[in-house]
Amino acid sequence: MDQLVPETRVLAVASHVVYGHVGNTMATFVMQSLGCEVAALNTVHFSNHSGYRQLKGTRATAQEISDLYQGLCQSNLTDFDVMLSGYAPSAAAVESVGAIGIDLQQKAESKPGSFFWVLDPVMGDQGRLYVNDDVIPAYKKIVPFADLILPNQFEAEVLSGIQITSLATLAEAITAIHRIYSVPHVIITSMQLNKLSQSGSTPPPPENFLTVIGSTIKSNGSPRIFRVDVPALDCFFSGTGDMFAALMVGRLSEAVSDTGSDLRATKSWVSPDSVAAVDLPLAKATIKVLSSMHSVLERTLESRDAELAIEVPASSEQLSEEEAAKRDYLRRTKAAEVRLVRNTSVLRDPKIQFEVQDWRKEDLPKHLQ
Amino acid sequence: MDQLVPETRVLAVASHVVYGHVGNTMATFVMQSLGCEVAALNTVHFSNHSGYRQLKGTRATAQEISDLYQGLCQSNLTDFDVMLSGYAPSAAAVESVGAIGIDLQQKAESKPGSFFWVLDPVMGDQGRLYVNDDVIPAYKKIVPFADLILPNQFEAEVLSGIQITSLATLAEAITAIHRIYSVPHVIITSMQLNKLSQSGSTPPPPENFLTVIGSTIKSNGSPRIFRVDVPALDCFFSGTGDMFAALMVGRLSEAVSDTGSDLRATKSWVSPDSVAAVDLPLAKATIKVLSSMHSVLERTLESRDAELAIEVPASSEQLSEEEAAKRDYLRRTKAAEVRLVRNTSVLRDPKIQFEVQDWRKEDLPKHLQ
């Protein structure tokens, strides 16, 4: 029997690529594999992801995004339990996506907990913005309507206005995001704690580990922070943020239902203050999500290595050094595409490999200790 | 352990809808469920399928379709084993899709059987064309490059120029399609044999049955026709043709590999003349395809009935009779959306329910008896 999450109808708004797995082309299949019914509204239609350093295709305009949603509205096709929103190609497109989320929230107002918006504020990474400047204020306007946001370190810094240099400033950034945007759940999806310039009182994980930090707000506005350390694999994979978000949709829906309480009918699925950080549905979901991801990526790495071990047939044309390097780069990028379709068992039935840790009081900013 | 078909990389070129399952939004997930790696190039991006009688969205131009394919080519992302092509929104778009199939065939020319094109010539149904007139000649130009085509009765009549009124004219139409277009495999996806005005010597199935007729060409150009009768369900489902095509991609790939012969390395996977119609990989695949489909549609029907049994909350607005009828129509259409994500076990592991029948010699046209 298949291990499926509770029935969950998801509107997924993100990019589509013909080849490979990023954006909706990652998230749709991942959520479907868990048993979610997914409606995919695509914000771009590209041949491949940008990791190839070249692509062709089209971007949806803000109007086209709104029109598609209007199409759903006019035929009463908006009975979504969850919206997952990712990359949008312009500030106006971010506003259109935001208007969809806000409309769905409003439609669900009389039934608390019946709609939940997971927002990935895609703006940049590693200190670099890869969208136009005007996308930042557009996100800042819509984040207050989201239930869970999934920034990376850079995006968390942009949204909080706090530079993350220590465990205390990390906790401060999360607290600020809760406070400024009233967003009840936050996960910073991949931190390298050992690269922080100032240490905290908690020892950082070994060098090749990534850390995921999450928090669900308490009724007084303070955070409930937990942490999960995961060994990093020695390869750059595209679409892992989208895989995280998609698995989170299914697993959070499951964890909330598993509480057996009326959490599912509580606004934004915020657990009572009595629930400790490590016992949050968000924490339980994170463990399952990361376990699935780690297995899929381990298998991807094996397949990549096997693919790259095959000798390349000599080209009939004479390639310049530059052309040969480009061909090799494209081949390596392709080989690292995440392997999904033959690894659905580990998506559906993860072997739990990681544990959730509480956040030490000493690593909270002073005013929260 | 999952029951997966052999690894098969598919380029799927068809429509995308946000809500529901037709075109690529049906075929992608179905093929992925069987374990195929699918690259989906979307020819339209609509809010929903046309069965709702209203929709919003955009159509890709012929140039946009070509550009996306050029994007794949420039990054060496064209290592497809199979192409599945469906609806294209204009004659020029059909030509663009055709050019992709032809290019992929040419790239594979030195390795017979390494690429296989399944073409669904979407033009109309029930005697009615639902594309522009100029789409017909566009299809007639590209069908000769396909390996398997999947017309319905109307499309088979358009392509063959033969009106199907009896078992003999049905066989004649298939023979003509083999002959005119040199297309090695044909399946007419849903015939109502008992509605033919003239009977043949084979008794038709009971009234509520549909018949699927297939044929693989012999070396002398004559057909090898088989037939499978399937009970029809009392509901109109959208996207069933796309489900058939998608399952066929996986199951034909599997059946060809299962022969253990070098069929997989034979141009167009055409079995030796010694293989009887009922023993063709195409026939074996058809049985599995129809068994999966029948189970999925039976479960869909149950879910639909359960959904429609729920009382509709009274509308806050006063609806006119016309508005109420429209609302009811939309609701019934939505309820009949095919249920895929929670029924993957019957896609992957069908319980064989039907049998393939040989075509009687007396029901062949005179010159082939």
XYZ file of C-alpha atoms in Angstrom:
738
model
C 0.000 0.000 0.000
C 1.237 3.453 -0.885
C 2.208 5.779 1.952
C 0.298 8.895 1.038
C -0.216 12.127 2.958
C -3.799 13.281 3.676
C -5.673 14.502 0.591
C -4.367 17.999 -0.106
C -5.262 20.177 -3.062
C -2.395 22.484 -3.967
C -2.114 25.476 -6.271
C 1.570 25.623 -7.277
C 2.728 28.884 -8.839
C 6.321 28.769 -10.089
C 8.462 28.233 -13.166
C 8.233 25.407 -15.690
C 11.204 23.967 -17.533
C 10.955 21.462 -20.373
C 14.076 19.524 -19.399
C 15.084 18.733 -15.834
C 13.537 19.436 -12.468
C 13.289 22.871 -10.894
C 10.387 25.115 -9.855
C 7.004 23.600 -10.661
C 8.723 20.923 -12.740
C 10.227 19.703 -9.465
C 7.439 20.578 -7.052
C 4.495 19.223 -9.030
C 5.786 15.681 -9.320
C 7.112 15.608 -5.756
C 3.758 16.670 -4.313
C 1.858 14.333 -6.655
C 4.078 11.464 -5.507
C 2.984 12.121 -1.932
C -0.637 11.997 -3.092
C -1.414 15.714 -3.379
C -3.670 16.937 -6.178
C -1.619 19.706 -7.829
C -2.739 22.557 -10.082
C 0.386 24.051 -11.652
C 0.272 27.665 -12.797
C 3.556 28.320 -14.562
C 5.214 31.749 -14.290
C 7.819 31.005 -16.970
C 8.174 28.351 -19.678
C 11.886 27.767 -20.240
C 13.773 25.042 -22.070
C 15.926 24.331 -18.991
C 17.077 25.863 -15.707
C 19.548 28.711 -15.480
C 22.310 26.457 -14.144
C 23.067 25.627 -17.795
C 23.972 29.347 -18.253
C 21.834 29.481 -21.394
C 18.157 28.924 -21.985
C 15.272 29.852 -24.272
C 11.611 30.367 -23.557
C 9.019 32.829 -22.362
C 8.010 34.592 -19.149
C 4.372 35.041 -18.192
C 3.291 38.636 -17.749
C 1.551 39.730 -14.564
C -1.648 39.988 -16.595
C -1.311 36.432 -17.926
C -0.871 35.103 -14.384
C -3.959 37.014 -13.204
C -5.952 35.831 -16.230
C -5.200 32.178 -15.531
C -6.383 32.633 -11.975
C -9.502 34.407 -13.216
C -10.057 31.389 -15.438
C -10.046 29.178 -12.345
C -12.367 31.540 -10.474
C -14.978 31.729 -13.206
C -15.283 27.933 -13.263
C -15.223 27.500 -9.460
C -11.884 25.721 -9.521
C -10.330 27.387 -6.486
C -10.934 24.837 -3.739
C -7.275 24.703 -2.752
C -6.062 23.694 0.697
C -2.549 24.995 0.094
C -0.810 27.397 -2.239
C 2.898 27.013 -2.893
C 4.399 30.034 -4.615
C 7.946 30.267 -5.930
C 9.776 32.170 -8.641
C 7.943 34.974 -10.418
C 9.773 36.813 -13.203
C 9.085 40.475 -12.271
C 7.833 42.701 -9.474
C 4.465 42.952 -11.216
C 4.332 39.154 -11.464
C 5.113 38.882 -7.733
C 2.184 41.241 -7.114
C -0.091 39.084 -9.292
C 0.938 35.956 -7.415
C 0.428 37.823 -4.164
C -3.064 38.863 -5.206
C -3.906 35.200 -5.815
C -2.683 34.190 -2.358
C -4.533 37.073 -0.724
C -7.743 36.241 -2.580
C -7.540 32.592 -1.549
C -6.865 33.615 2.073
C -9.907 35.885 1.999
C -12.128 33.201 0.479
C -11.119 30.918 3.389
C -11.539 33.535 6.107
C -14.683 31.998 7.576
C -12.973 28.599 7.892
C -9.700 29.044 9.804
C -6.962 26.654 8.743
C -8.751 25.630 5.560
C -6.171 27.430 3.414
C -2.415 27.658 3.995
C 0.084 29.613 1.891
C 3.690 28.477 1.629
C 5.762 31.243 0.058
C 9.327 30.876 -1.189
C 10.548 34.481 -1.569
C 12.894 33.825 -4.484
C 15.199 36.849 -4.712
C 18.796 35.684 -4.653
C 21.462 33.608 -2.965
C 24.993 33.840 -1.611
C 24.763 37.611 -1.150
C 23.666 38.191 -4.736
C 20.250 39.345 -5.937
C 19.104 37.571 -9.091
C 15.902 39.505 -9.580
C 15.304 43.222 -10.217
C 15.575 45.531 -7.207
C 11.852 46.286 -7.298
C 11.044 42.640 -6.544
C 12.173 43.154 -2.918
C 9.458 45.657 -1.956
C 6.942 43.529 -3.885
C 7.776 40.540 -1.663
C 7.784 42.673 1.473
C 4.183 43.618 0.679
C 2.918 40.048 0.257
C 4.885 38.124 2.907
C 2.473 39.298 5.660
C -0.254 37.211 4.015
C 1.779 34.003 3.889
C 1.600 31.279 6.538
C 5.058 29.824 6.021
C 7.997 31.379 4.224
C 11.135 29.569 3.114
C 13.950 32.091 2.612
C 17.577 31.090 2.277
C 20.117 32.983 4.417
C 20.436 35.878 1.973
C 16.672 36.259 1.550
C 16.206 36.119 5.338
C 18.716 38.959 5.651
C 16.928 41.000 2.998
C 13.527 40.493 4.613
C 14.658 41.023 8.222
C 17.179 43.770 7.570
C 19.556 41.873 9.871
C 22.920 40.536 8.777
C 23.363 36.999 9.990
C 26.852 36.640 11.474
C 26.203 34.523 14.568
C 23.639 32.223 16.082
C 22.230 35.198 17.995
C 21.759 37.317 14.867
C 20.263 34.295 13.121
C 17.692 33.961 15.891
C 17.200 37.718 15.739
C 16.498 37.606 11.986
C 13.873 34.915 12.498
C 12.304 36.871 15.349
C 12.270 39.984 13.180
C 10.561 38.134 10.331
C 7.846 36.917 12.713
C 7.453 40.428 14.091
C 7.667 42.607 10.959
C 5.500 40.412 8.736
C 3.391 38.550 11.329
C 4.324 35.441 9.411
C 3.679 32.504 11.753
C 6.135 29.934 10.350
C 9.643 30.478 8.981
C 12.265 28.049 7.758
C 15.713 29.163 6.654
C 16.475 26.418 4.239
C 20.238 26.036 4.196
C 22.641 27.745 6.532
C 26.318 26.985 6.852
C 26.687 27.600 10.583
C 30.427 27.006 10.610
C 30.846 29.889 8.162
C 29.316 32.401 10.550
C 31.982 34.880 11.628
C 31.030 34.781 15.320
C 30.238 31.547 17.033
C 27.503 30.989 19.574
C 27.395 28.748 22.577
C 26.104 25.735 20.602
C 28.896 23.959 18.751
C 28.479 24.169 14.972
C 28.103 20.901 13.036
C 31.104 19.424 11.175
C 32.349 21.373 8.202
C 30.394 19.594 5.470
C 27.032 19.995 7.093
C 24.120 22.244 6.225
C 21.682 23.412 8.837
C 17.989 24.046 8.461
C 16.481 26.401 11.031
C 12.744 26.654 11.594
C 10.387 28.445 13.906
C 6.711 28.719 14.671
C 5.602 31.895 16.395
C 4.157 31.898 19.941
C 1.156 33.961 20.956
C 3.416 36.672 22.417
C 5.256 37.001 19.115
C 8.417 35.226 20.239
C 9.905 32.431 18.131
C 10.113 28.710 18.828
C 13.328 27.832 17.049
C 14.555 24.365 16.146
C 17.507 23.194 14.128
C 18.367 20.167 11.980
C 21.916 19.437 10.767
C 22.300 17.471 7.557
C 25.464 16.293 5.818
C 25.939 18.161 2.543
C 26.675 16.174 -0.607
C 29.623 17.145 -2.738
C 27.719 18.367 -5.774
C 25.602 21.344 -6.733
C 22.037 20.289 -7.472
C 19.437 22.641 -8.954
C 15.889 22.632 -7.652
C 16.634 21.431 -4.124
C 14.848 24.445 -2.623
C 11.788 23.549 -4.691
C 12.029 19.923 -3.584
C 12.209 21.067 0.044
C 9.145 23.293 -0.373
C 7.123 20.600 -2.153
C 7.900 17.901 0.402
C 7.137 20.397 3.165
C 3.639 21.004 1.764
C 2.798 17.318 1.992
C 4.582 16.601 5.242
C 3.279 19.643 7.099
C -0.267 18.807 6.028
C 0.368 15.298 7.366
C 2.005 16.410 10.638
C -0.809 18.858 11.365
C -3.428 16.147 10.780
C -1.394 13.730 12.915
C -1.712 15.953 15.996
C -5.292 14.736 16.240
C -6.179 18.096 17.785
C -8.139 20.841 16.084
C -4.895 22.365 14.802
C -6.069 21.812 11.226
C -9.009 24.142 11.973
C -6.755 26.727 13.654
C -5.706 29.829 11.751
C -2.306 29.253 10.117
C -1.917 25.911 11.885
C -0.097 27.574 14.822
C 0.387 25.098 17.689
C -0.575 26.124 21.250
C 2.225 27.785 23.242
C 2.606 24.601 25.273
C 4.114 22.776 22.287
C 7.921 22.907 22.421
C 9.969 23.813 19.339
C 11.173 20.237 18.773
C 7.606 18.919 18.964
C 6.163 21.339 16.423
C 4.490 19.832 13.347
C 6.905 22.070 11.407
C 9.855 20.313 13.068
C 8.429 16.843 12.515
C 7.758 17.653 8.871
C 11.281 19.036 8.441
C 12.846 15.757 9.578
C 10.848 13.747 7.047
C 11.490 16.273 4.286
C 15.235 16.243 4.843
C 15.360 12.455 5.071
C 13.622 12.103 1.696
C 15.819 14.761 0.157
C 19.034 13.253 1.404
C 18.136 9.844 -0.049
C 17.067 11.271 -3.397
C 20.248 13.341 -3.641
C 22.480 10.421 -2.645
C 20.907 8.381 -5.423
C 21.226 11.300 -7.811
C 24.913 11.535 -6.993
C 25.385 7.837 -7.766
C 23.539 8.185 -11.064
C 25.517 11.315 -11.894
C 28.821 9.584 -11.262
C 27.748 6.607 -13.373
C 26.669 8.934 -16.180
C 29.905 10.917 -16.107
C 31.969 7.719 -16.063
C 30.727 6.878 -19.563
C 33.278 7.993 -22.097
C 32.081 10.801 -24.349
C 32.138 9.821 -28.006
C 34.716 11.951 -29.804
C 33.055 14.846 -31.542
C 33.047 14.788 -35.314
C 33.789 18.504 -35.339
C 37.027 20.040 -34.157
C 36.137 21.841 -30.916
C 38.037 24.847 -29.637
C 39.191 24.677 -26.022
C 36.351 26.998 -25.068
C 33.773 24.900 -26.909
C 35.072 21.711 -25.327
C 34.881 23.296 -21.873
C 31.318 24.431 -22.537
C 30.300 20.997 -23.747
C 31.805 19.461 -20.639
C 30.072 21.985 -18.399
C 26.694 21.293 -20.009
C 27.245 17.564 -19.646
C 28.101 17.865 -15.955
C 25.102 20.105 -15.336
C 22.790 17.652 -17.069
C 24.250 14.720 -15.156
C 23.412 16.481 -11.872
C 19.690 16.803 -12.654
C 17.805 15.407 -9.667
C 16.556 11.856 -10.274
C 12.930 11.782 -9.230
C 10.793 9.364 -11.179
C 12.582 6.176 -10.195
C 13.045 7.235 -6.587
C 9.479 7.873 -5.517
C 9.671 5.256 -2.764
C 12.052 7.442 -0.734
C 9.834 10.451 -1.317
C 6.820 8.534 -0.047
C 8.399 6.498 2.677
C 11.536 8.216 3.994
C 13.895 6.435 6.342
C 14.286 8.954 9.172
C 17.971 9.814 9.383
C 18.190 13.141 11.172
C 17.124 14.604 14.444
C 15.722 17.895 15.472
C 17.620 19.936 18.078
C 16.313 22.607 20.333
C 17.824 26.083 20.139
C 19.894 26.933 23.231
C 18.651 29.811 25.282
C 22.178 31.289 25.267
C 22.012 31.531 21.495
C 18.933 33.689 21.508
C 19.344 37.454 21.339
C 19.581 38.975 24.851
C 16.024 40.352 24.932
C 14.574 36.898 24.316
C 16.700 34.940 26.770
C 9.067 -2.697 -4.908
C 7.663 -0.420 -7.556
C 6.681 -1.942 -10.887
C 8.404 0.374 -13.326
C 8.826 0.144 -17.080
C 12.356 0.210 -18.560
C 14.049 3.611 -18.305
C 12.539 5.736 -21.056
C 13.206 9.408 -21.695
C 10.205 11.086 -23.255
C 9.675 14.470 -24.875
C 5.975 15.238 -24.425
C 4.587 18.033 -26.580
C 0.974 18.907 -25.800
C -1.235 21.292 -23.864
C -0.945 22.285 -20.213
C -3.898 23.128 -17.991
C -3.604 24.532 -14.490
C -6.589 22.622 -13.107
C -7.434 19.051 -13.980
C -5.819 16.445 -16.164
C -5.698 16.598 -19.950
C -2.885 16.829 -22.518
C 0.537 17.046 -20.899
C -1.095 17.605 -17.540
C -2.433 14.072 -17.866
C 0.388 12.454 -19.834
C 3.340 13.769 -17.821
C 2.237 12.366 -14.501
C 1.028 9.083 -15.993
C 4.368 8.452 -17.712
C 6.306 9.580 -14.633
C 4.284 7.158 -12.521
C 5.457 4.330 -14.752
C 9.048 5.504 -14.243
C 9.602 7.460 -17.455
C 11.701 10.645 -17.350
C 9.452 13.242 -19.015
C 10.339 16.586 -20.575
C 7.084 18.495 -21.081
C 6.967 21.146 -23.793
C 3.599 22.837 -23.484
C 1.778 24.040 -26.591
C -0.874 25.960 -24.645
C -1.191 27.155 -21.046
C -4.880 27.210 -20.148
C -6.670 27.510 -16.826
C -8.683 24.325 -17.501
C -9.795 22.032 -20.321
C -12.401 22.965 -22.873
C -14.998 20.621 -21.387
C -15.838 23.449 -18.984
C -16.953 25.489 -22.064
C -14.927 28.476 -20.828
C -11.241 28.945 -20.168
C -8.497 31.542 -20.056
C -4.842 31.344 -20.979
C -2.351 31.517 -23.807
C -1.343 29.516 -26.855
C 2.303 29.056 -27.794
C 3.191 30.331 -31.250
C 4.978 28.084 -33.715
C 8.096 30.181 -33.140
C 7.921 29.747 -29.361
C 7.658 25.975 -29.757
C 10.671 25.956 -32.090
C 12.629 28.221 -29.735
C 12.099 25.926 -26.770
C 13.372 23.016 -28.819
C 16.362 25.085 -29.951
C 17.004 25.745 -26.269
C 17.204 21.991 -25.695
C 19.449 21.506 -28.724
C 21.975 24.163 -27.730
C 22.478 22.526 -24.336
C 22.547 18.948 -25.671
C 19.312 18.013 -23.946
C 17.782 15.973 -26.757
C 18.603 12.407 -25.741
C 14.989 11.272 -25.938
C 13.939 7.677 -26.558
C 10.352 8.604 -27.325
C 8.413 11.669 -28.356
C 4.709 11.880 -27.589
C 2.991 14.693 -29.454
C -0.602 15.781 -28.968
C -2.623 18.950 -29.376
C -1.010 21.900 -31.134
C -3.021 25.100 -31.447
C -2.510 25.969 -35.159
C -1.294 24.539 -38.445
C 2.008 26.378 -37.996
C 2.339 24.904 -34.506
C 1.694 21.418 -35.925
C 4.503 22.081 -38.402
C 6.829 23.172 -35.565
C 6.035 20.038 -33.604
C 6.543 18.009 -36.763
C 9.939 19.602 -37.319
C 10.968 18.548 -33.810
C 9.914 14.934 -34.425
C 11.648 14.881 -37.788
C 14.843 16.332 -36.327
C 14.875 13.763 -33.525
C 14.267 10.950 -36.056
C 17.180 12.205 -38.141
C 19.496 12.465 -35.130
C 18.692 8.798 -34.369
C 19.063 7.568 -37.953
C 22.348 5.737 -37.344
C 20.828 3.832 -34.409
C 17.599 2.169 -35.573
C 14.964 1.875 -32.870
C 16.679 4.353 -30.566
C 13.942 6.923 -31.122
C 10.204 6.318 -31.459
C 7.538 8.937 -32.177
C 3.985 8.463 -30.917
C 1.713 10.987 -32.594
C -1.852 11.745 -31.596
C -3.288 13.633 -34.599
C -5.683 15.818 -32.630
C -8.152 17.234 -35.142
C -11.683 16.451 -34.024
C -14.171 13.890 -32.844
C -17.688 12.597 -33.547
C -17.634 13.898 -37.124
C -16.684 17.418 -36.057
C -13.377 19.189 -36.651
C -12.256 21.279 -33.669
C -9.168 22.756 -35.282
C -8.786 25.018 -38.314
C -9.087 23.358 -41.722
C -5.413 23.984 -42.485
C -4.391 21.714 -39.605
C -5.429 18.657 -41.674
C -2.828 19.067 -44.423
C -0.254 19.974 -41.742
C -0.848 16.605 -40.057
C -0.872 14.759 -43.376
C 2.653 16.083 -43.976
C 4.099 14.932 -40.652
C 2.314 11.603 -40.060
C 4.745 9.796 -42.438
C 7.530 10.468 -39.920
C 5.681 9.044 -36.916
C 6.091 5.457 -35.704
C 2.701 5.071 -34.046
C -0.384 7.214 -34.530
C -3.451 7.221 -32.319
C -6.407 8.640 -34.244
C -9.997 8.303 -33.084
C -12.555 7.116 -35.645
C -13.109 10.577 -37.111
C -9.394 11.322 -37.396
C -8.791 7.913 -38.993
C -11.448 8.776 -41.586
C -9.856 12.159 -42.265
C -6.370 10.666 -42.658
C -7.417 7.637 -44.717
C -10.101 9.315 -46.774
C -12.284 6.283 -46.045
C -15.610 6.471 -44.252
C -15.826 3.769 -41.633
C -19.243 2.121 -41.865
C -18.384 -1.564 -41.376
C -15.649 -3.831 -40.106
C -14.355 -4.109 -43.671
C -14.086 -0.345 -44.173
C -12.496 -0.061 -40.740
C -9.809 -2.536 -41.780
C -9.530 -0.681 -45.067
C -8.943 2.632 -43.302
C -6.156 1.120 -41.217
C -4.615 -0.447 -44.295
C -4.804 2.880 -46.109
C -3.098 4.687 -43.235
C -0.246 2.158 -43.310
C 0.004 2.523 -47.086
C -0.428 6.282 -47.605
C 1.784 7.403 -44.717
C 4.080 4.365 -44.284
C 3.234 4.625 -40.616
C 4.115 1.250 -39.077
C 1.754 1.212 -36.070
C -1.821 2.478 -35.828
C -4.342 2.342 -33.032
C -7.882 3.629 -33.400
C -8.570 4.509 -29.836
C -12.294 4.177 -29.365
C -14.725 2.733 -31.848
C -18.351 1.908 -31.192
C -18.607 -1.153 -33.405
C -22.318 -1.655 -32.757
C -22.979 1.797 -34.212
C -21.500 0.887 -37.596
C -24.276 0.915 -40.182
C -23.185 -2.359 -41.802
C -22.152 -5.315 -39.712
C -19.311 -7.672 -40.454
C -18.984 -11.361 -39.840
C -17.607 -10.888 -36.306
C -20.353 -10.172 -33.789
C -20.042 -6.707 -32.272
C -19.581 -6.438 -28.499
C -22.565 -5.606 -26.252
C -24.012 -2.135 -26.604
C -22.059 -0.398 -23.846
C -18.663 -1.477 -25.051
C -15.917 0.471 -26.765
C -13.450 -1.218 -29.060
C -9.800 -0.381 -29.582
C -8.348 -1.540 -32.873
C -4.618 -1.737 -33.502
C -2.295 -2.859 -36.225
C 1.402 -3.212 -36.926
C 2.390 -3.272 -40.577
C 3.947 -6.349 -42.223
C 6.862 -6.150 -44.599
C 4.525 -6.366 -47.613
C 2.556 -3.365 -46.343
C -0.458 -5.338 -45.175
C -1.880 -4.804 -41.681
C -1.855 -7.108 -38.666
C -5.085 -6.099 -36.990
C -6.148 -6.916 -33.447
C -9.090 -5.810 -31.384
C -9.859 -5.308 -27.699
C -13.399 -4.739 -26.377
C -13.787 -2.778 -23.167
C -16.947 -1.923 -21.225
C -17.623 1.804 -21.391
C -18.362 3.688 -18.188
C -21.425 5.861 -17.988
C -19.680 9.227 -17.767
C -17.761 11.533 -20.062
C -14.164 11.899 -18.904
C -11.754 14.421 -20.421
C -8.175 13.449 -21.133
C -8.732 9.737 -21.622
C -7.057 9.849 -25.035
C -4.027 11.445 -23.401
C -4.036 8.822 -20.660
C -4.166 6.094 -23.309
C -1.235 7.630 -25.207
C 0.871 8.112 -22.073
C 0.312 4.586 -20.782
C 1.038 3.283 -24.281
C 4.449 4.989 -24.319
C 5.509 3.175 -21.165
C 3.866 -0.152 -21.936
C 5.055 -0.355 -25.532
C 8.603 0.412 -24.421
C 8.215 -2.390 -21.873
C 6.625 -4.889 -24.283
C 9.332 -4.295 -26.883
C 12.065 -4.850 -24.286
C 10.240 -7.953 -23.044
C 10.540 -9.673 -26.419
C 14.197 -10.247 -25.563
C 14.953 -10.081 -29.284
C 16.700 -7.213 -31.015
C 13.334 -5.575 -31.700
C 14.408 -2.572 -29.638
C 17.235 -2.024 -32.144
C 14.907 -2.477 -35.139
C 13.622 0.552 -37.009
C 10.214 1.582 -35.633
C 10.072 -1.544 -33.438
C 8.266 -3.495 -36.203
C 8.009 -7.187 -35.262
C 9.027 -9.852 -37.819
C 6.211 -11.025 -40.111
C 6.060 -14.307 -38.186
C 4.563 -12.548 -35.161
C 0.764 -12.811 -35.206
C -1.419 -9.765 -34.553
C -2.463 -10.936 -31.080
C 1.176 -11.510 -30.102
C 2.417 -8.060 -31.150
C 4.049 -5.894 -28.467
C 1.450 -3.291 -29.511
C -1.348 -5.736 -28.604
C 0.251 -6.718 -25.301
C 0.761 -3.080 -24.401
C -2.849 -2.262 -25.319
C -4.185 -4.839 -22.857
C -2.177 -3.374 -19.998
C -3.047 0.187 -20.980
C -6.762 -0.522 -21.077
C -6.673 -2.442 -17.801
C -5.041 0.499 -16.011
C -7.417 2.957 -17.620
C -10.500 0.988 -16.746
C -9.480 0.801 -13.070
C -8.605 4.492 -12.870
C -11.892 5.462 -14.511
C -13.928 3.149 -12.286
C -12.352 4.786 -9.242
C -12.892 8.208 -10.767
C -16.554 7.391 -11.237
C -16.866 6.391 -7.568
C -15.146 9.581 -6.443
C -17.302 11.629 -8.778
C -20.493 10.104 -7.429
C -19.329 10.702 -3.856
C -18.484 14.318 -4.702
C -21.814 14.960 -6.399
C -23.701 13.372 -3.494
C -22.531 16.177 -1.206
C -25.209 18.811 -0.959
C -24.254 22.157 -2.492
C -24.381 24.986 0.029
C -27.094 27.410 -0.969
C -25.658 30.367 -2.829
C -25.778 33.721 -1.074
C -26.700 35.369 -4.364
C -29.972 34.809 -6.158
C -29.096 32.774 -9.246
C -31.130 32.862 -12.428
C -32.148 29.513 -13.882
C -29.401 29.862 -16.484
C -26.769 30.684 -13.857
C -27.842 27.781 -11.685
C -27.638 25.426 -14.670
C -24.160 26.703 -15.505
C -23.005 26.293 -11.930
C -24.327 22.763 -11.912
C -22.644 21.990 -15.231
C -19.296 23.285 -13.983
C -19.633 21.265 -10.815
C -20.384 18.061 -12.715
C -17.481 18.675 -15.092
C -15.092 19.237 -12.198
C -16.342 16.144 -10.399
C -15.495 14.052 -13.483
C -11.817 15.086 -13.534
C -9.764 11.908 -13.706
C -8.349 10.907 -10.293
C -4.683 10.142 -10.831
C -2.483 10.911 -7.860
C -4.068 8.504 -5.407
C -4.477 5.738 -7.964
C -0.915 5.256 -9.141
C -0.885 1.613 -8.045
C -3.302 0.666 -10.820
C -1.277 2.656 -13.322
C 1.884 0.829 -12.293
C 0.509 -2.613 -11.638
C -2.679 -3.177 -13.661
C -4.853 -6.187 -13.048
C -5.284 -7.600 -16.553
C -8.985 -7.602 -17.309
C -9.327 -7.720 -21.070
C -8.266 -9.930 -23.891
C -6.990 -9.287 -27.340
C -8.910 -10.788 -30.257
C -7.672 -11.534 -33.711
C -9.374 -9.873 -36.667
C -11.370 -12.350 -38.745
C -10.226 -12.810 -42.294
C -13.810 -12.311 -43.506
C -13.810 -8.847 -42.009
C -10.815 -7.731 -44.033
C -11.439 -5.895 -47.287
C -11.634 -8.343 -50.238
C -8.144 -7.595 -51.596
C -6.538 -8.530 -48.282
C -8.472 -11.721 -47.575
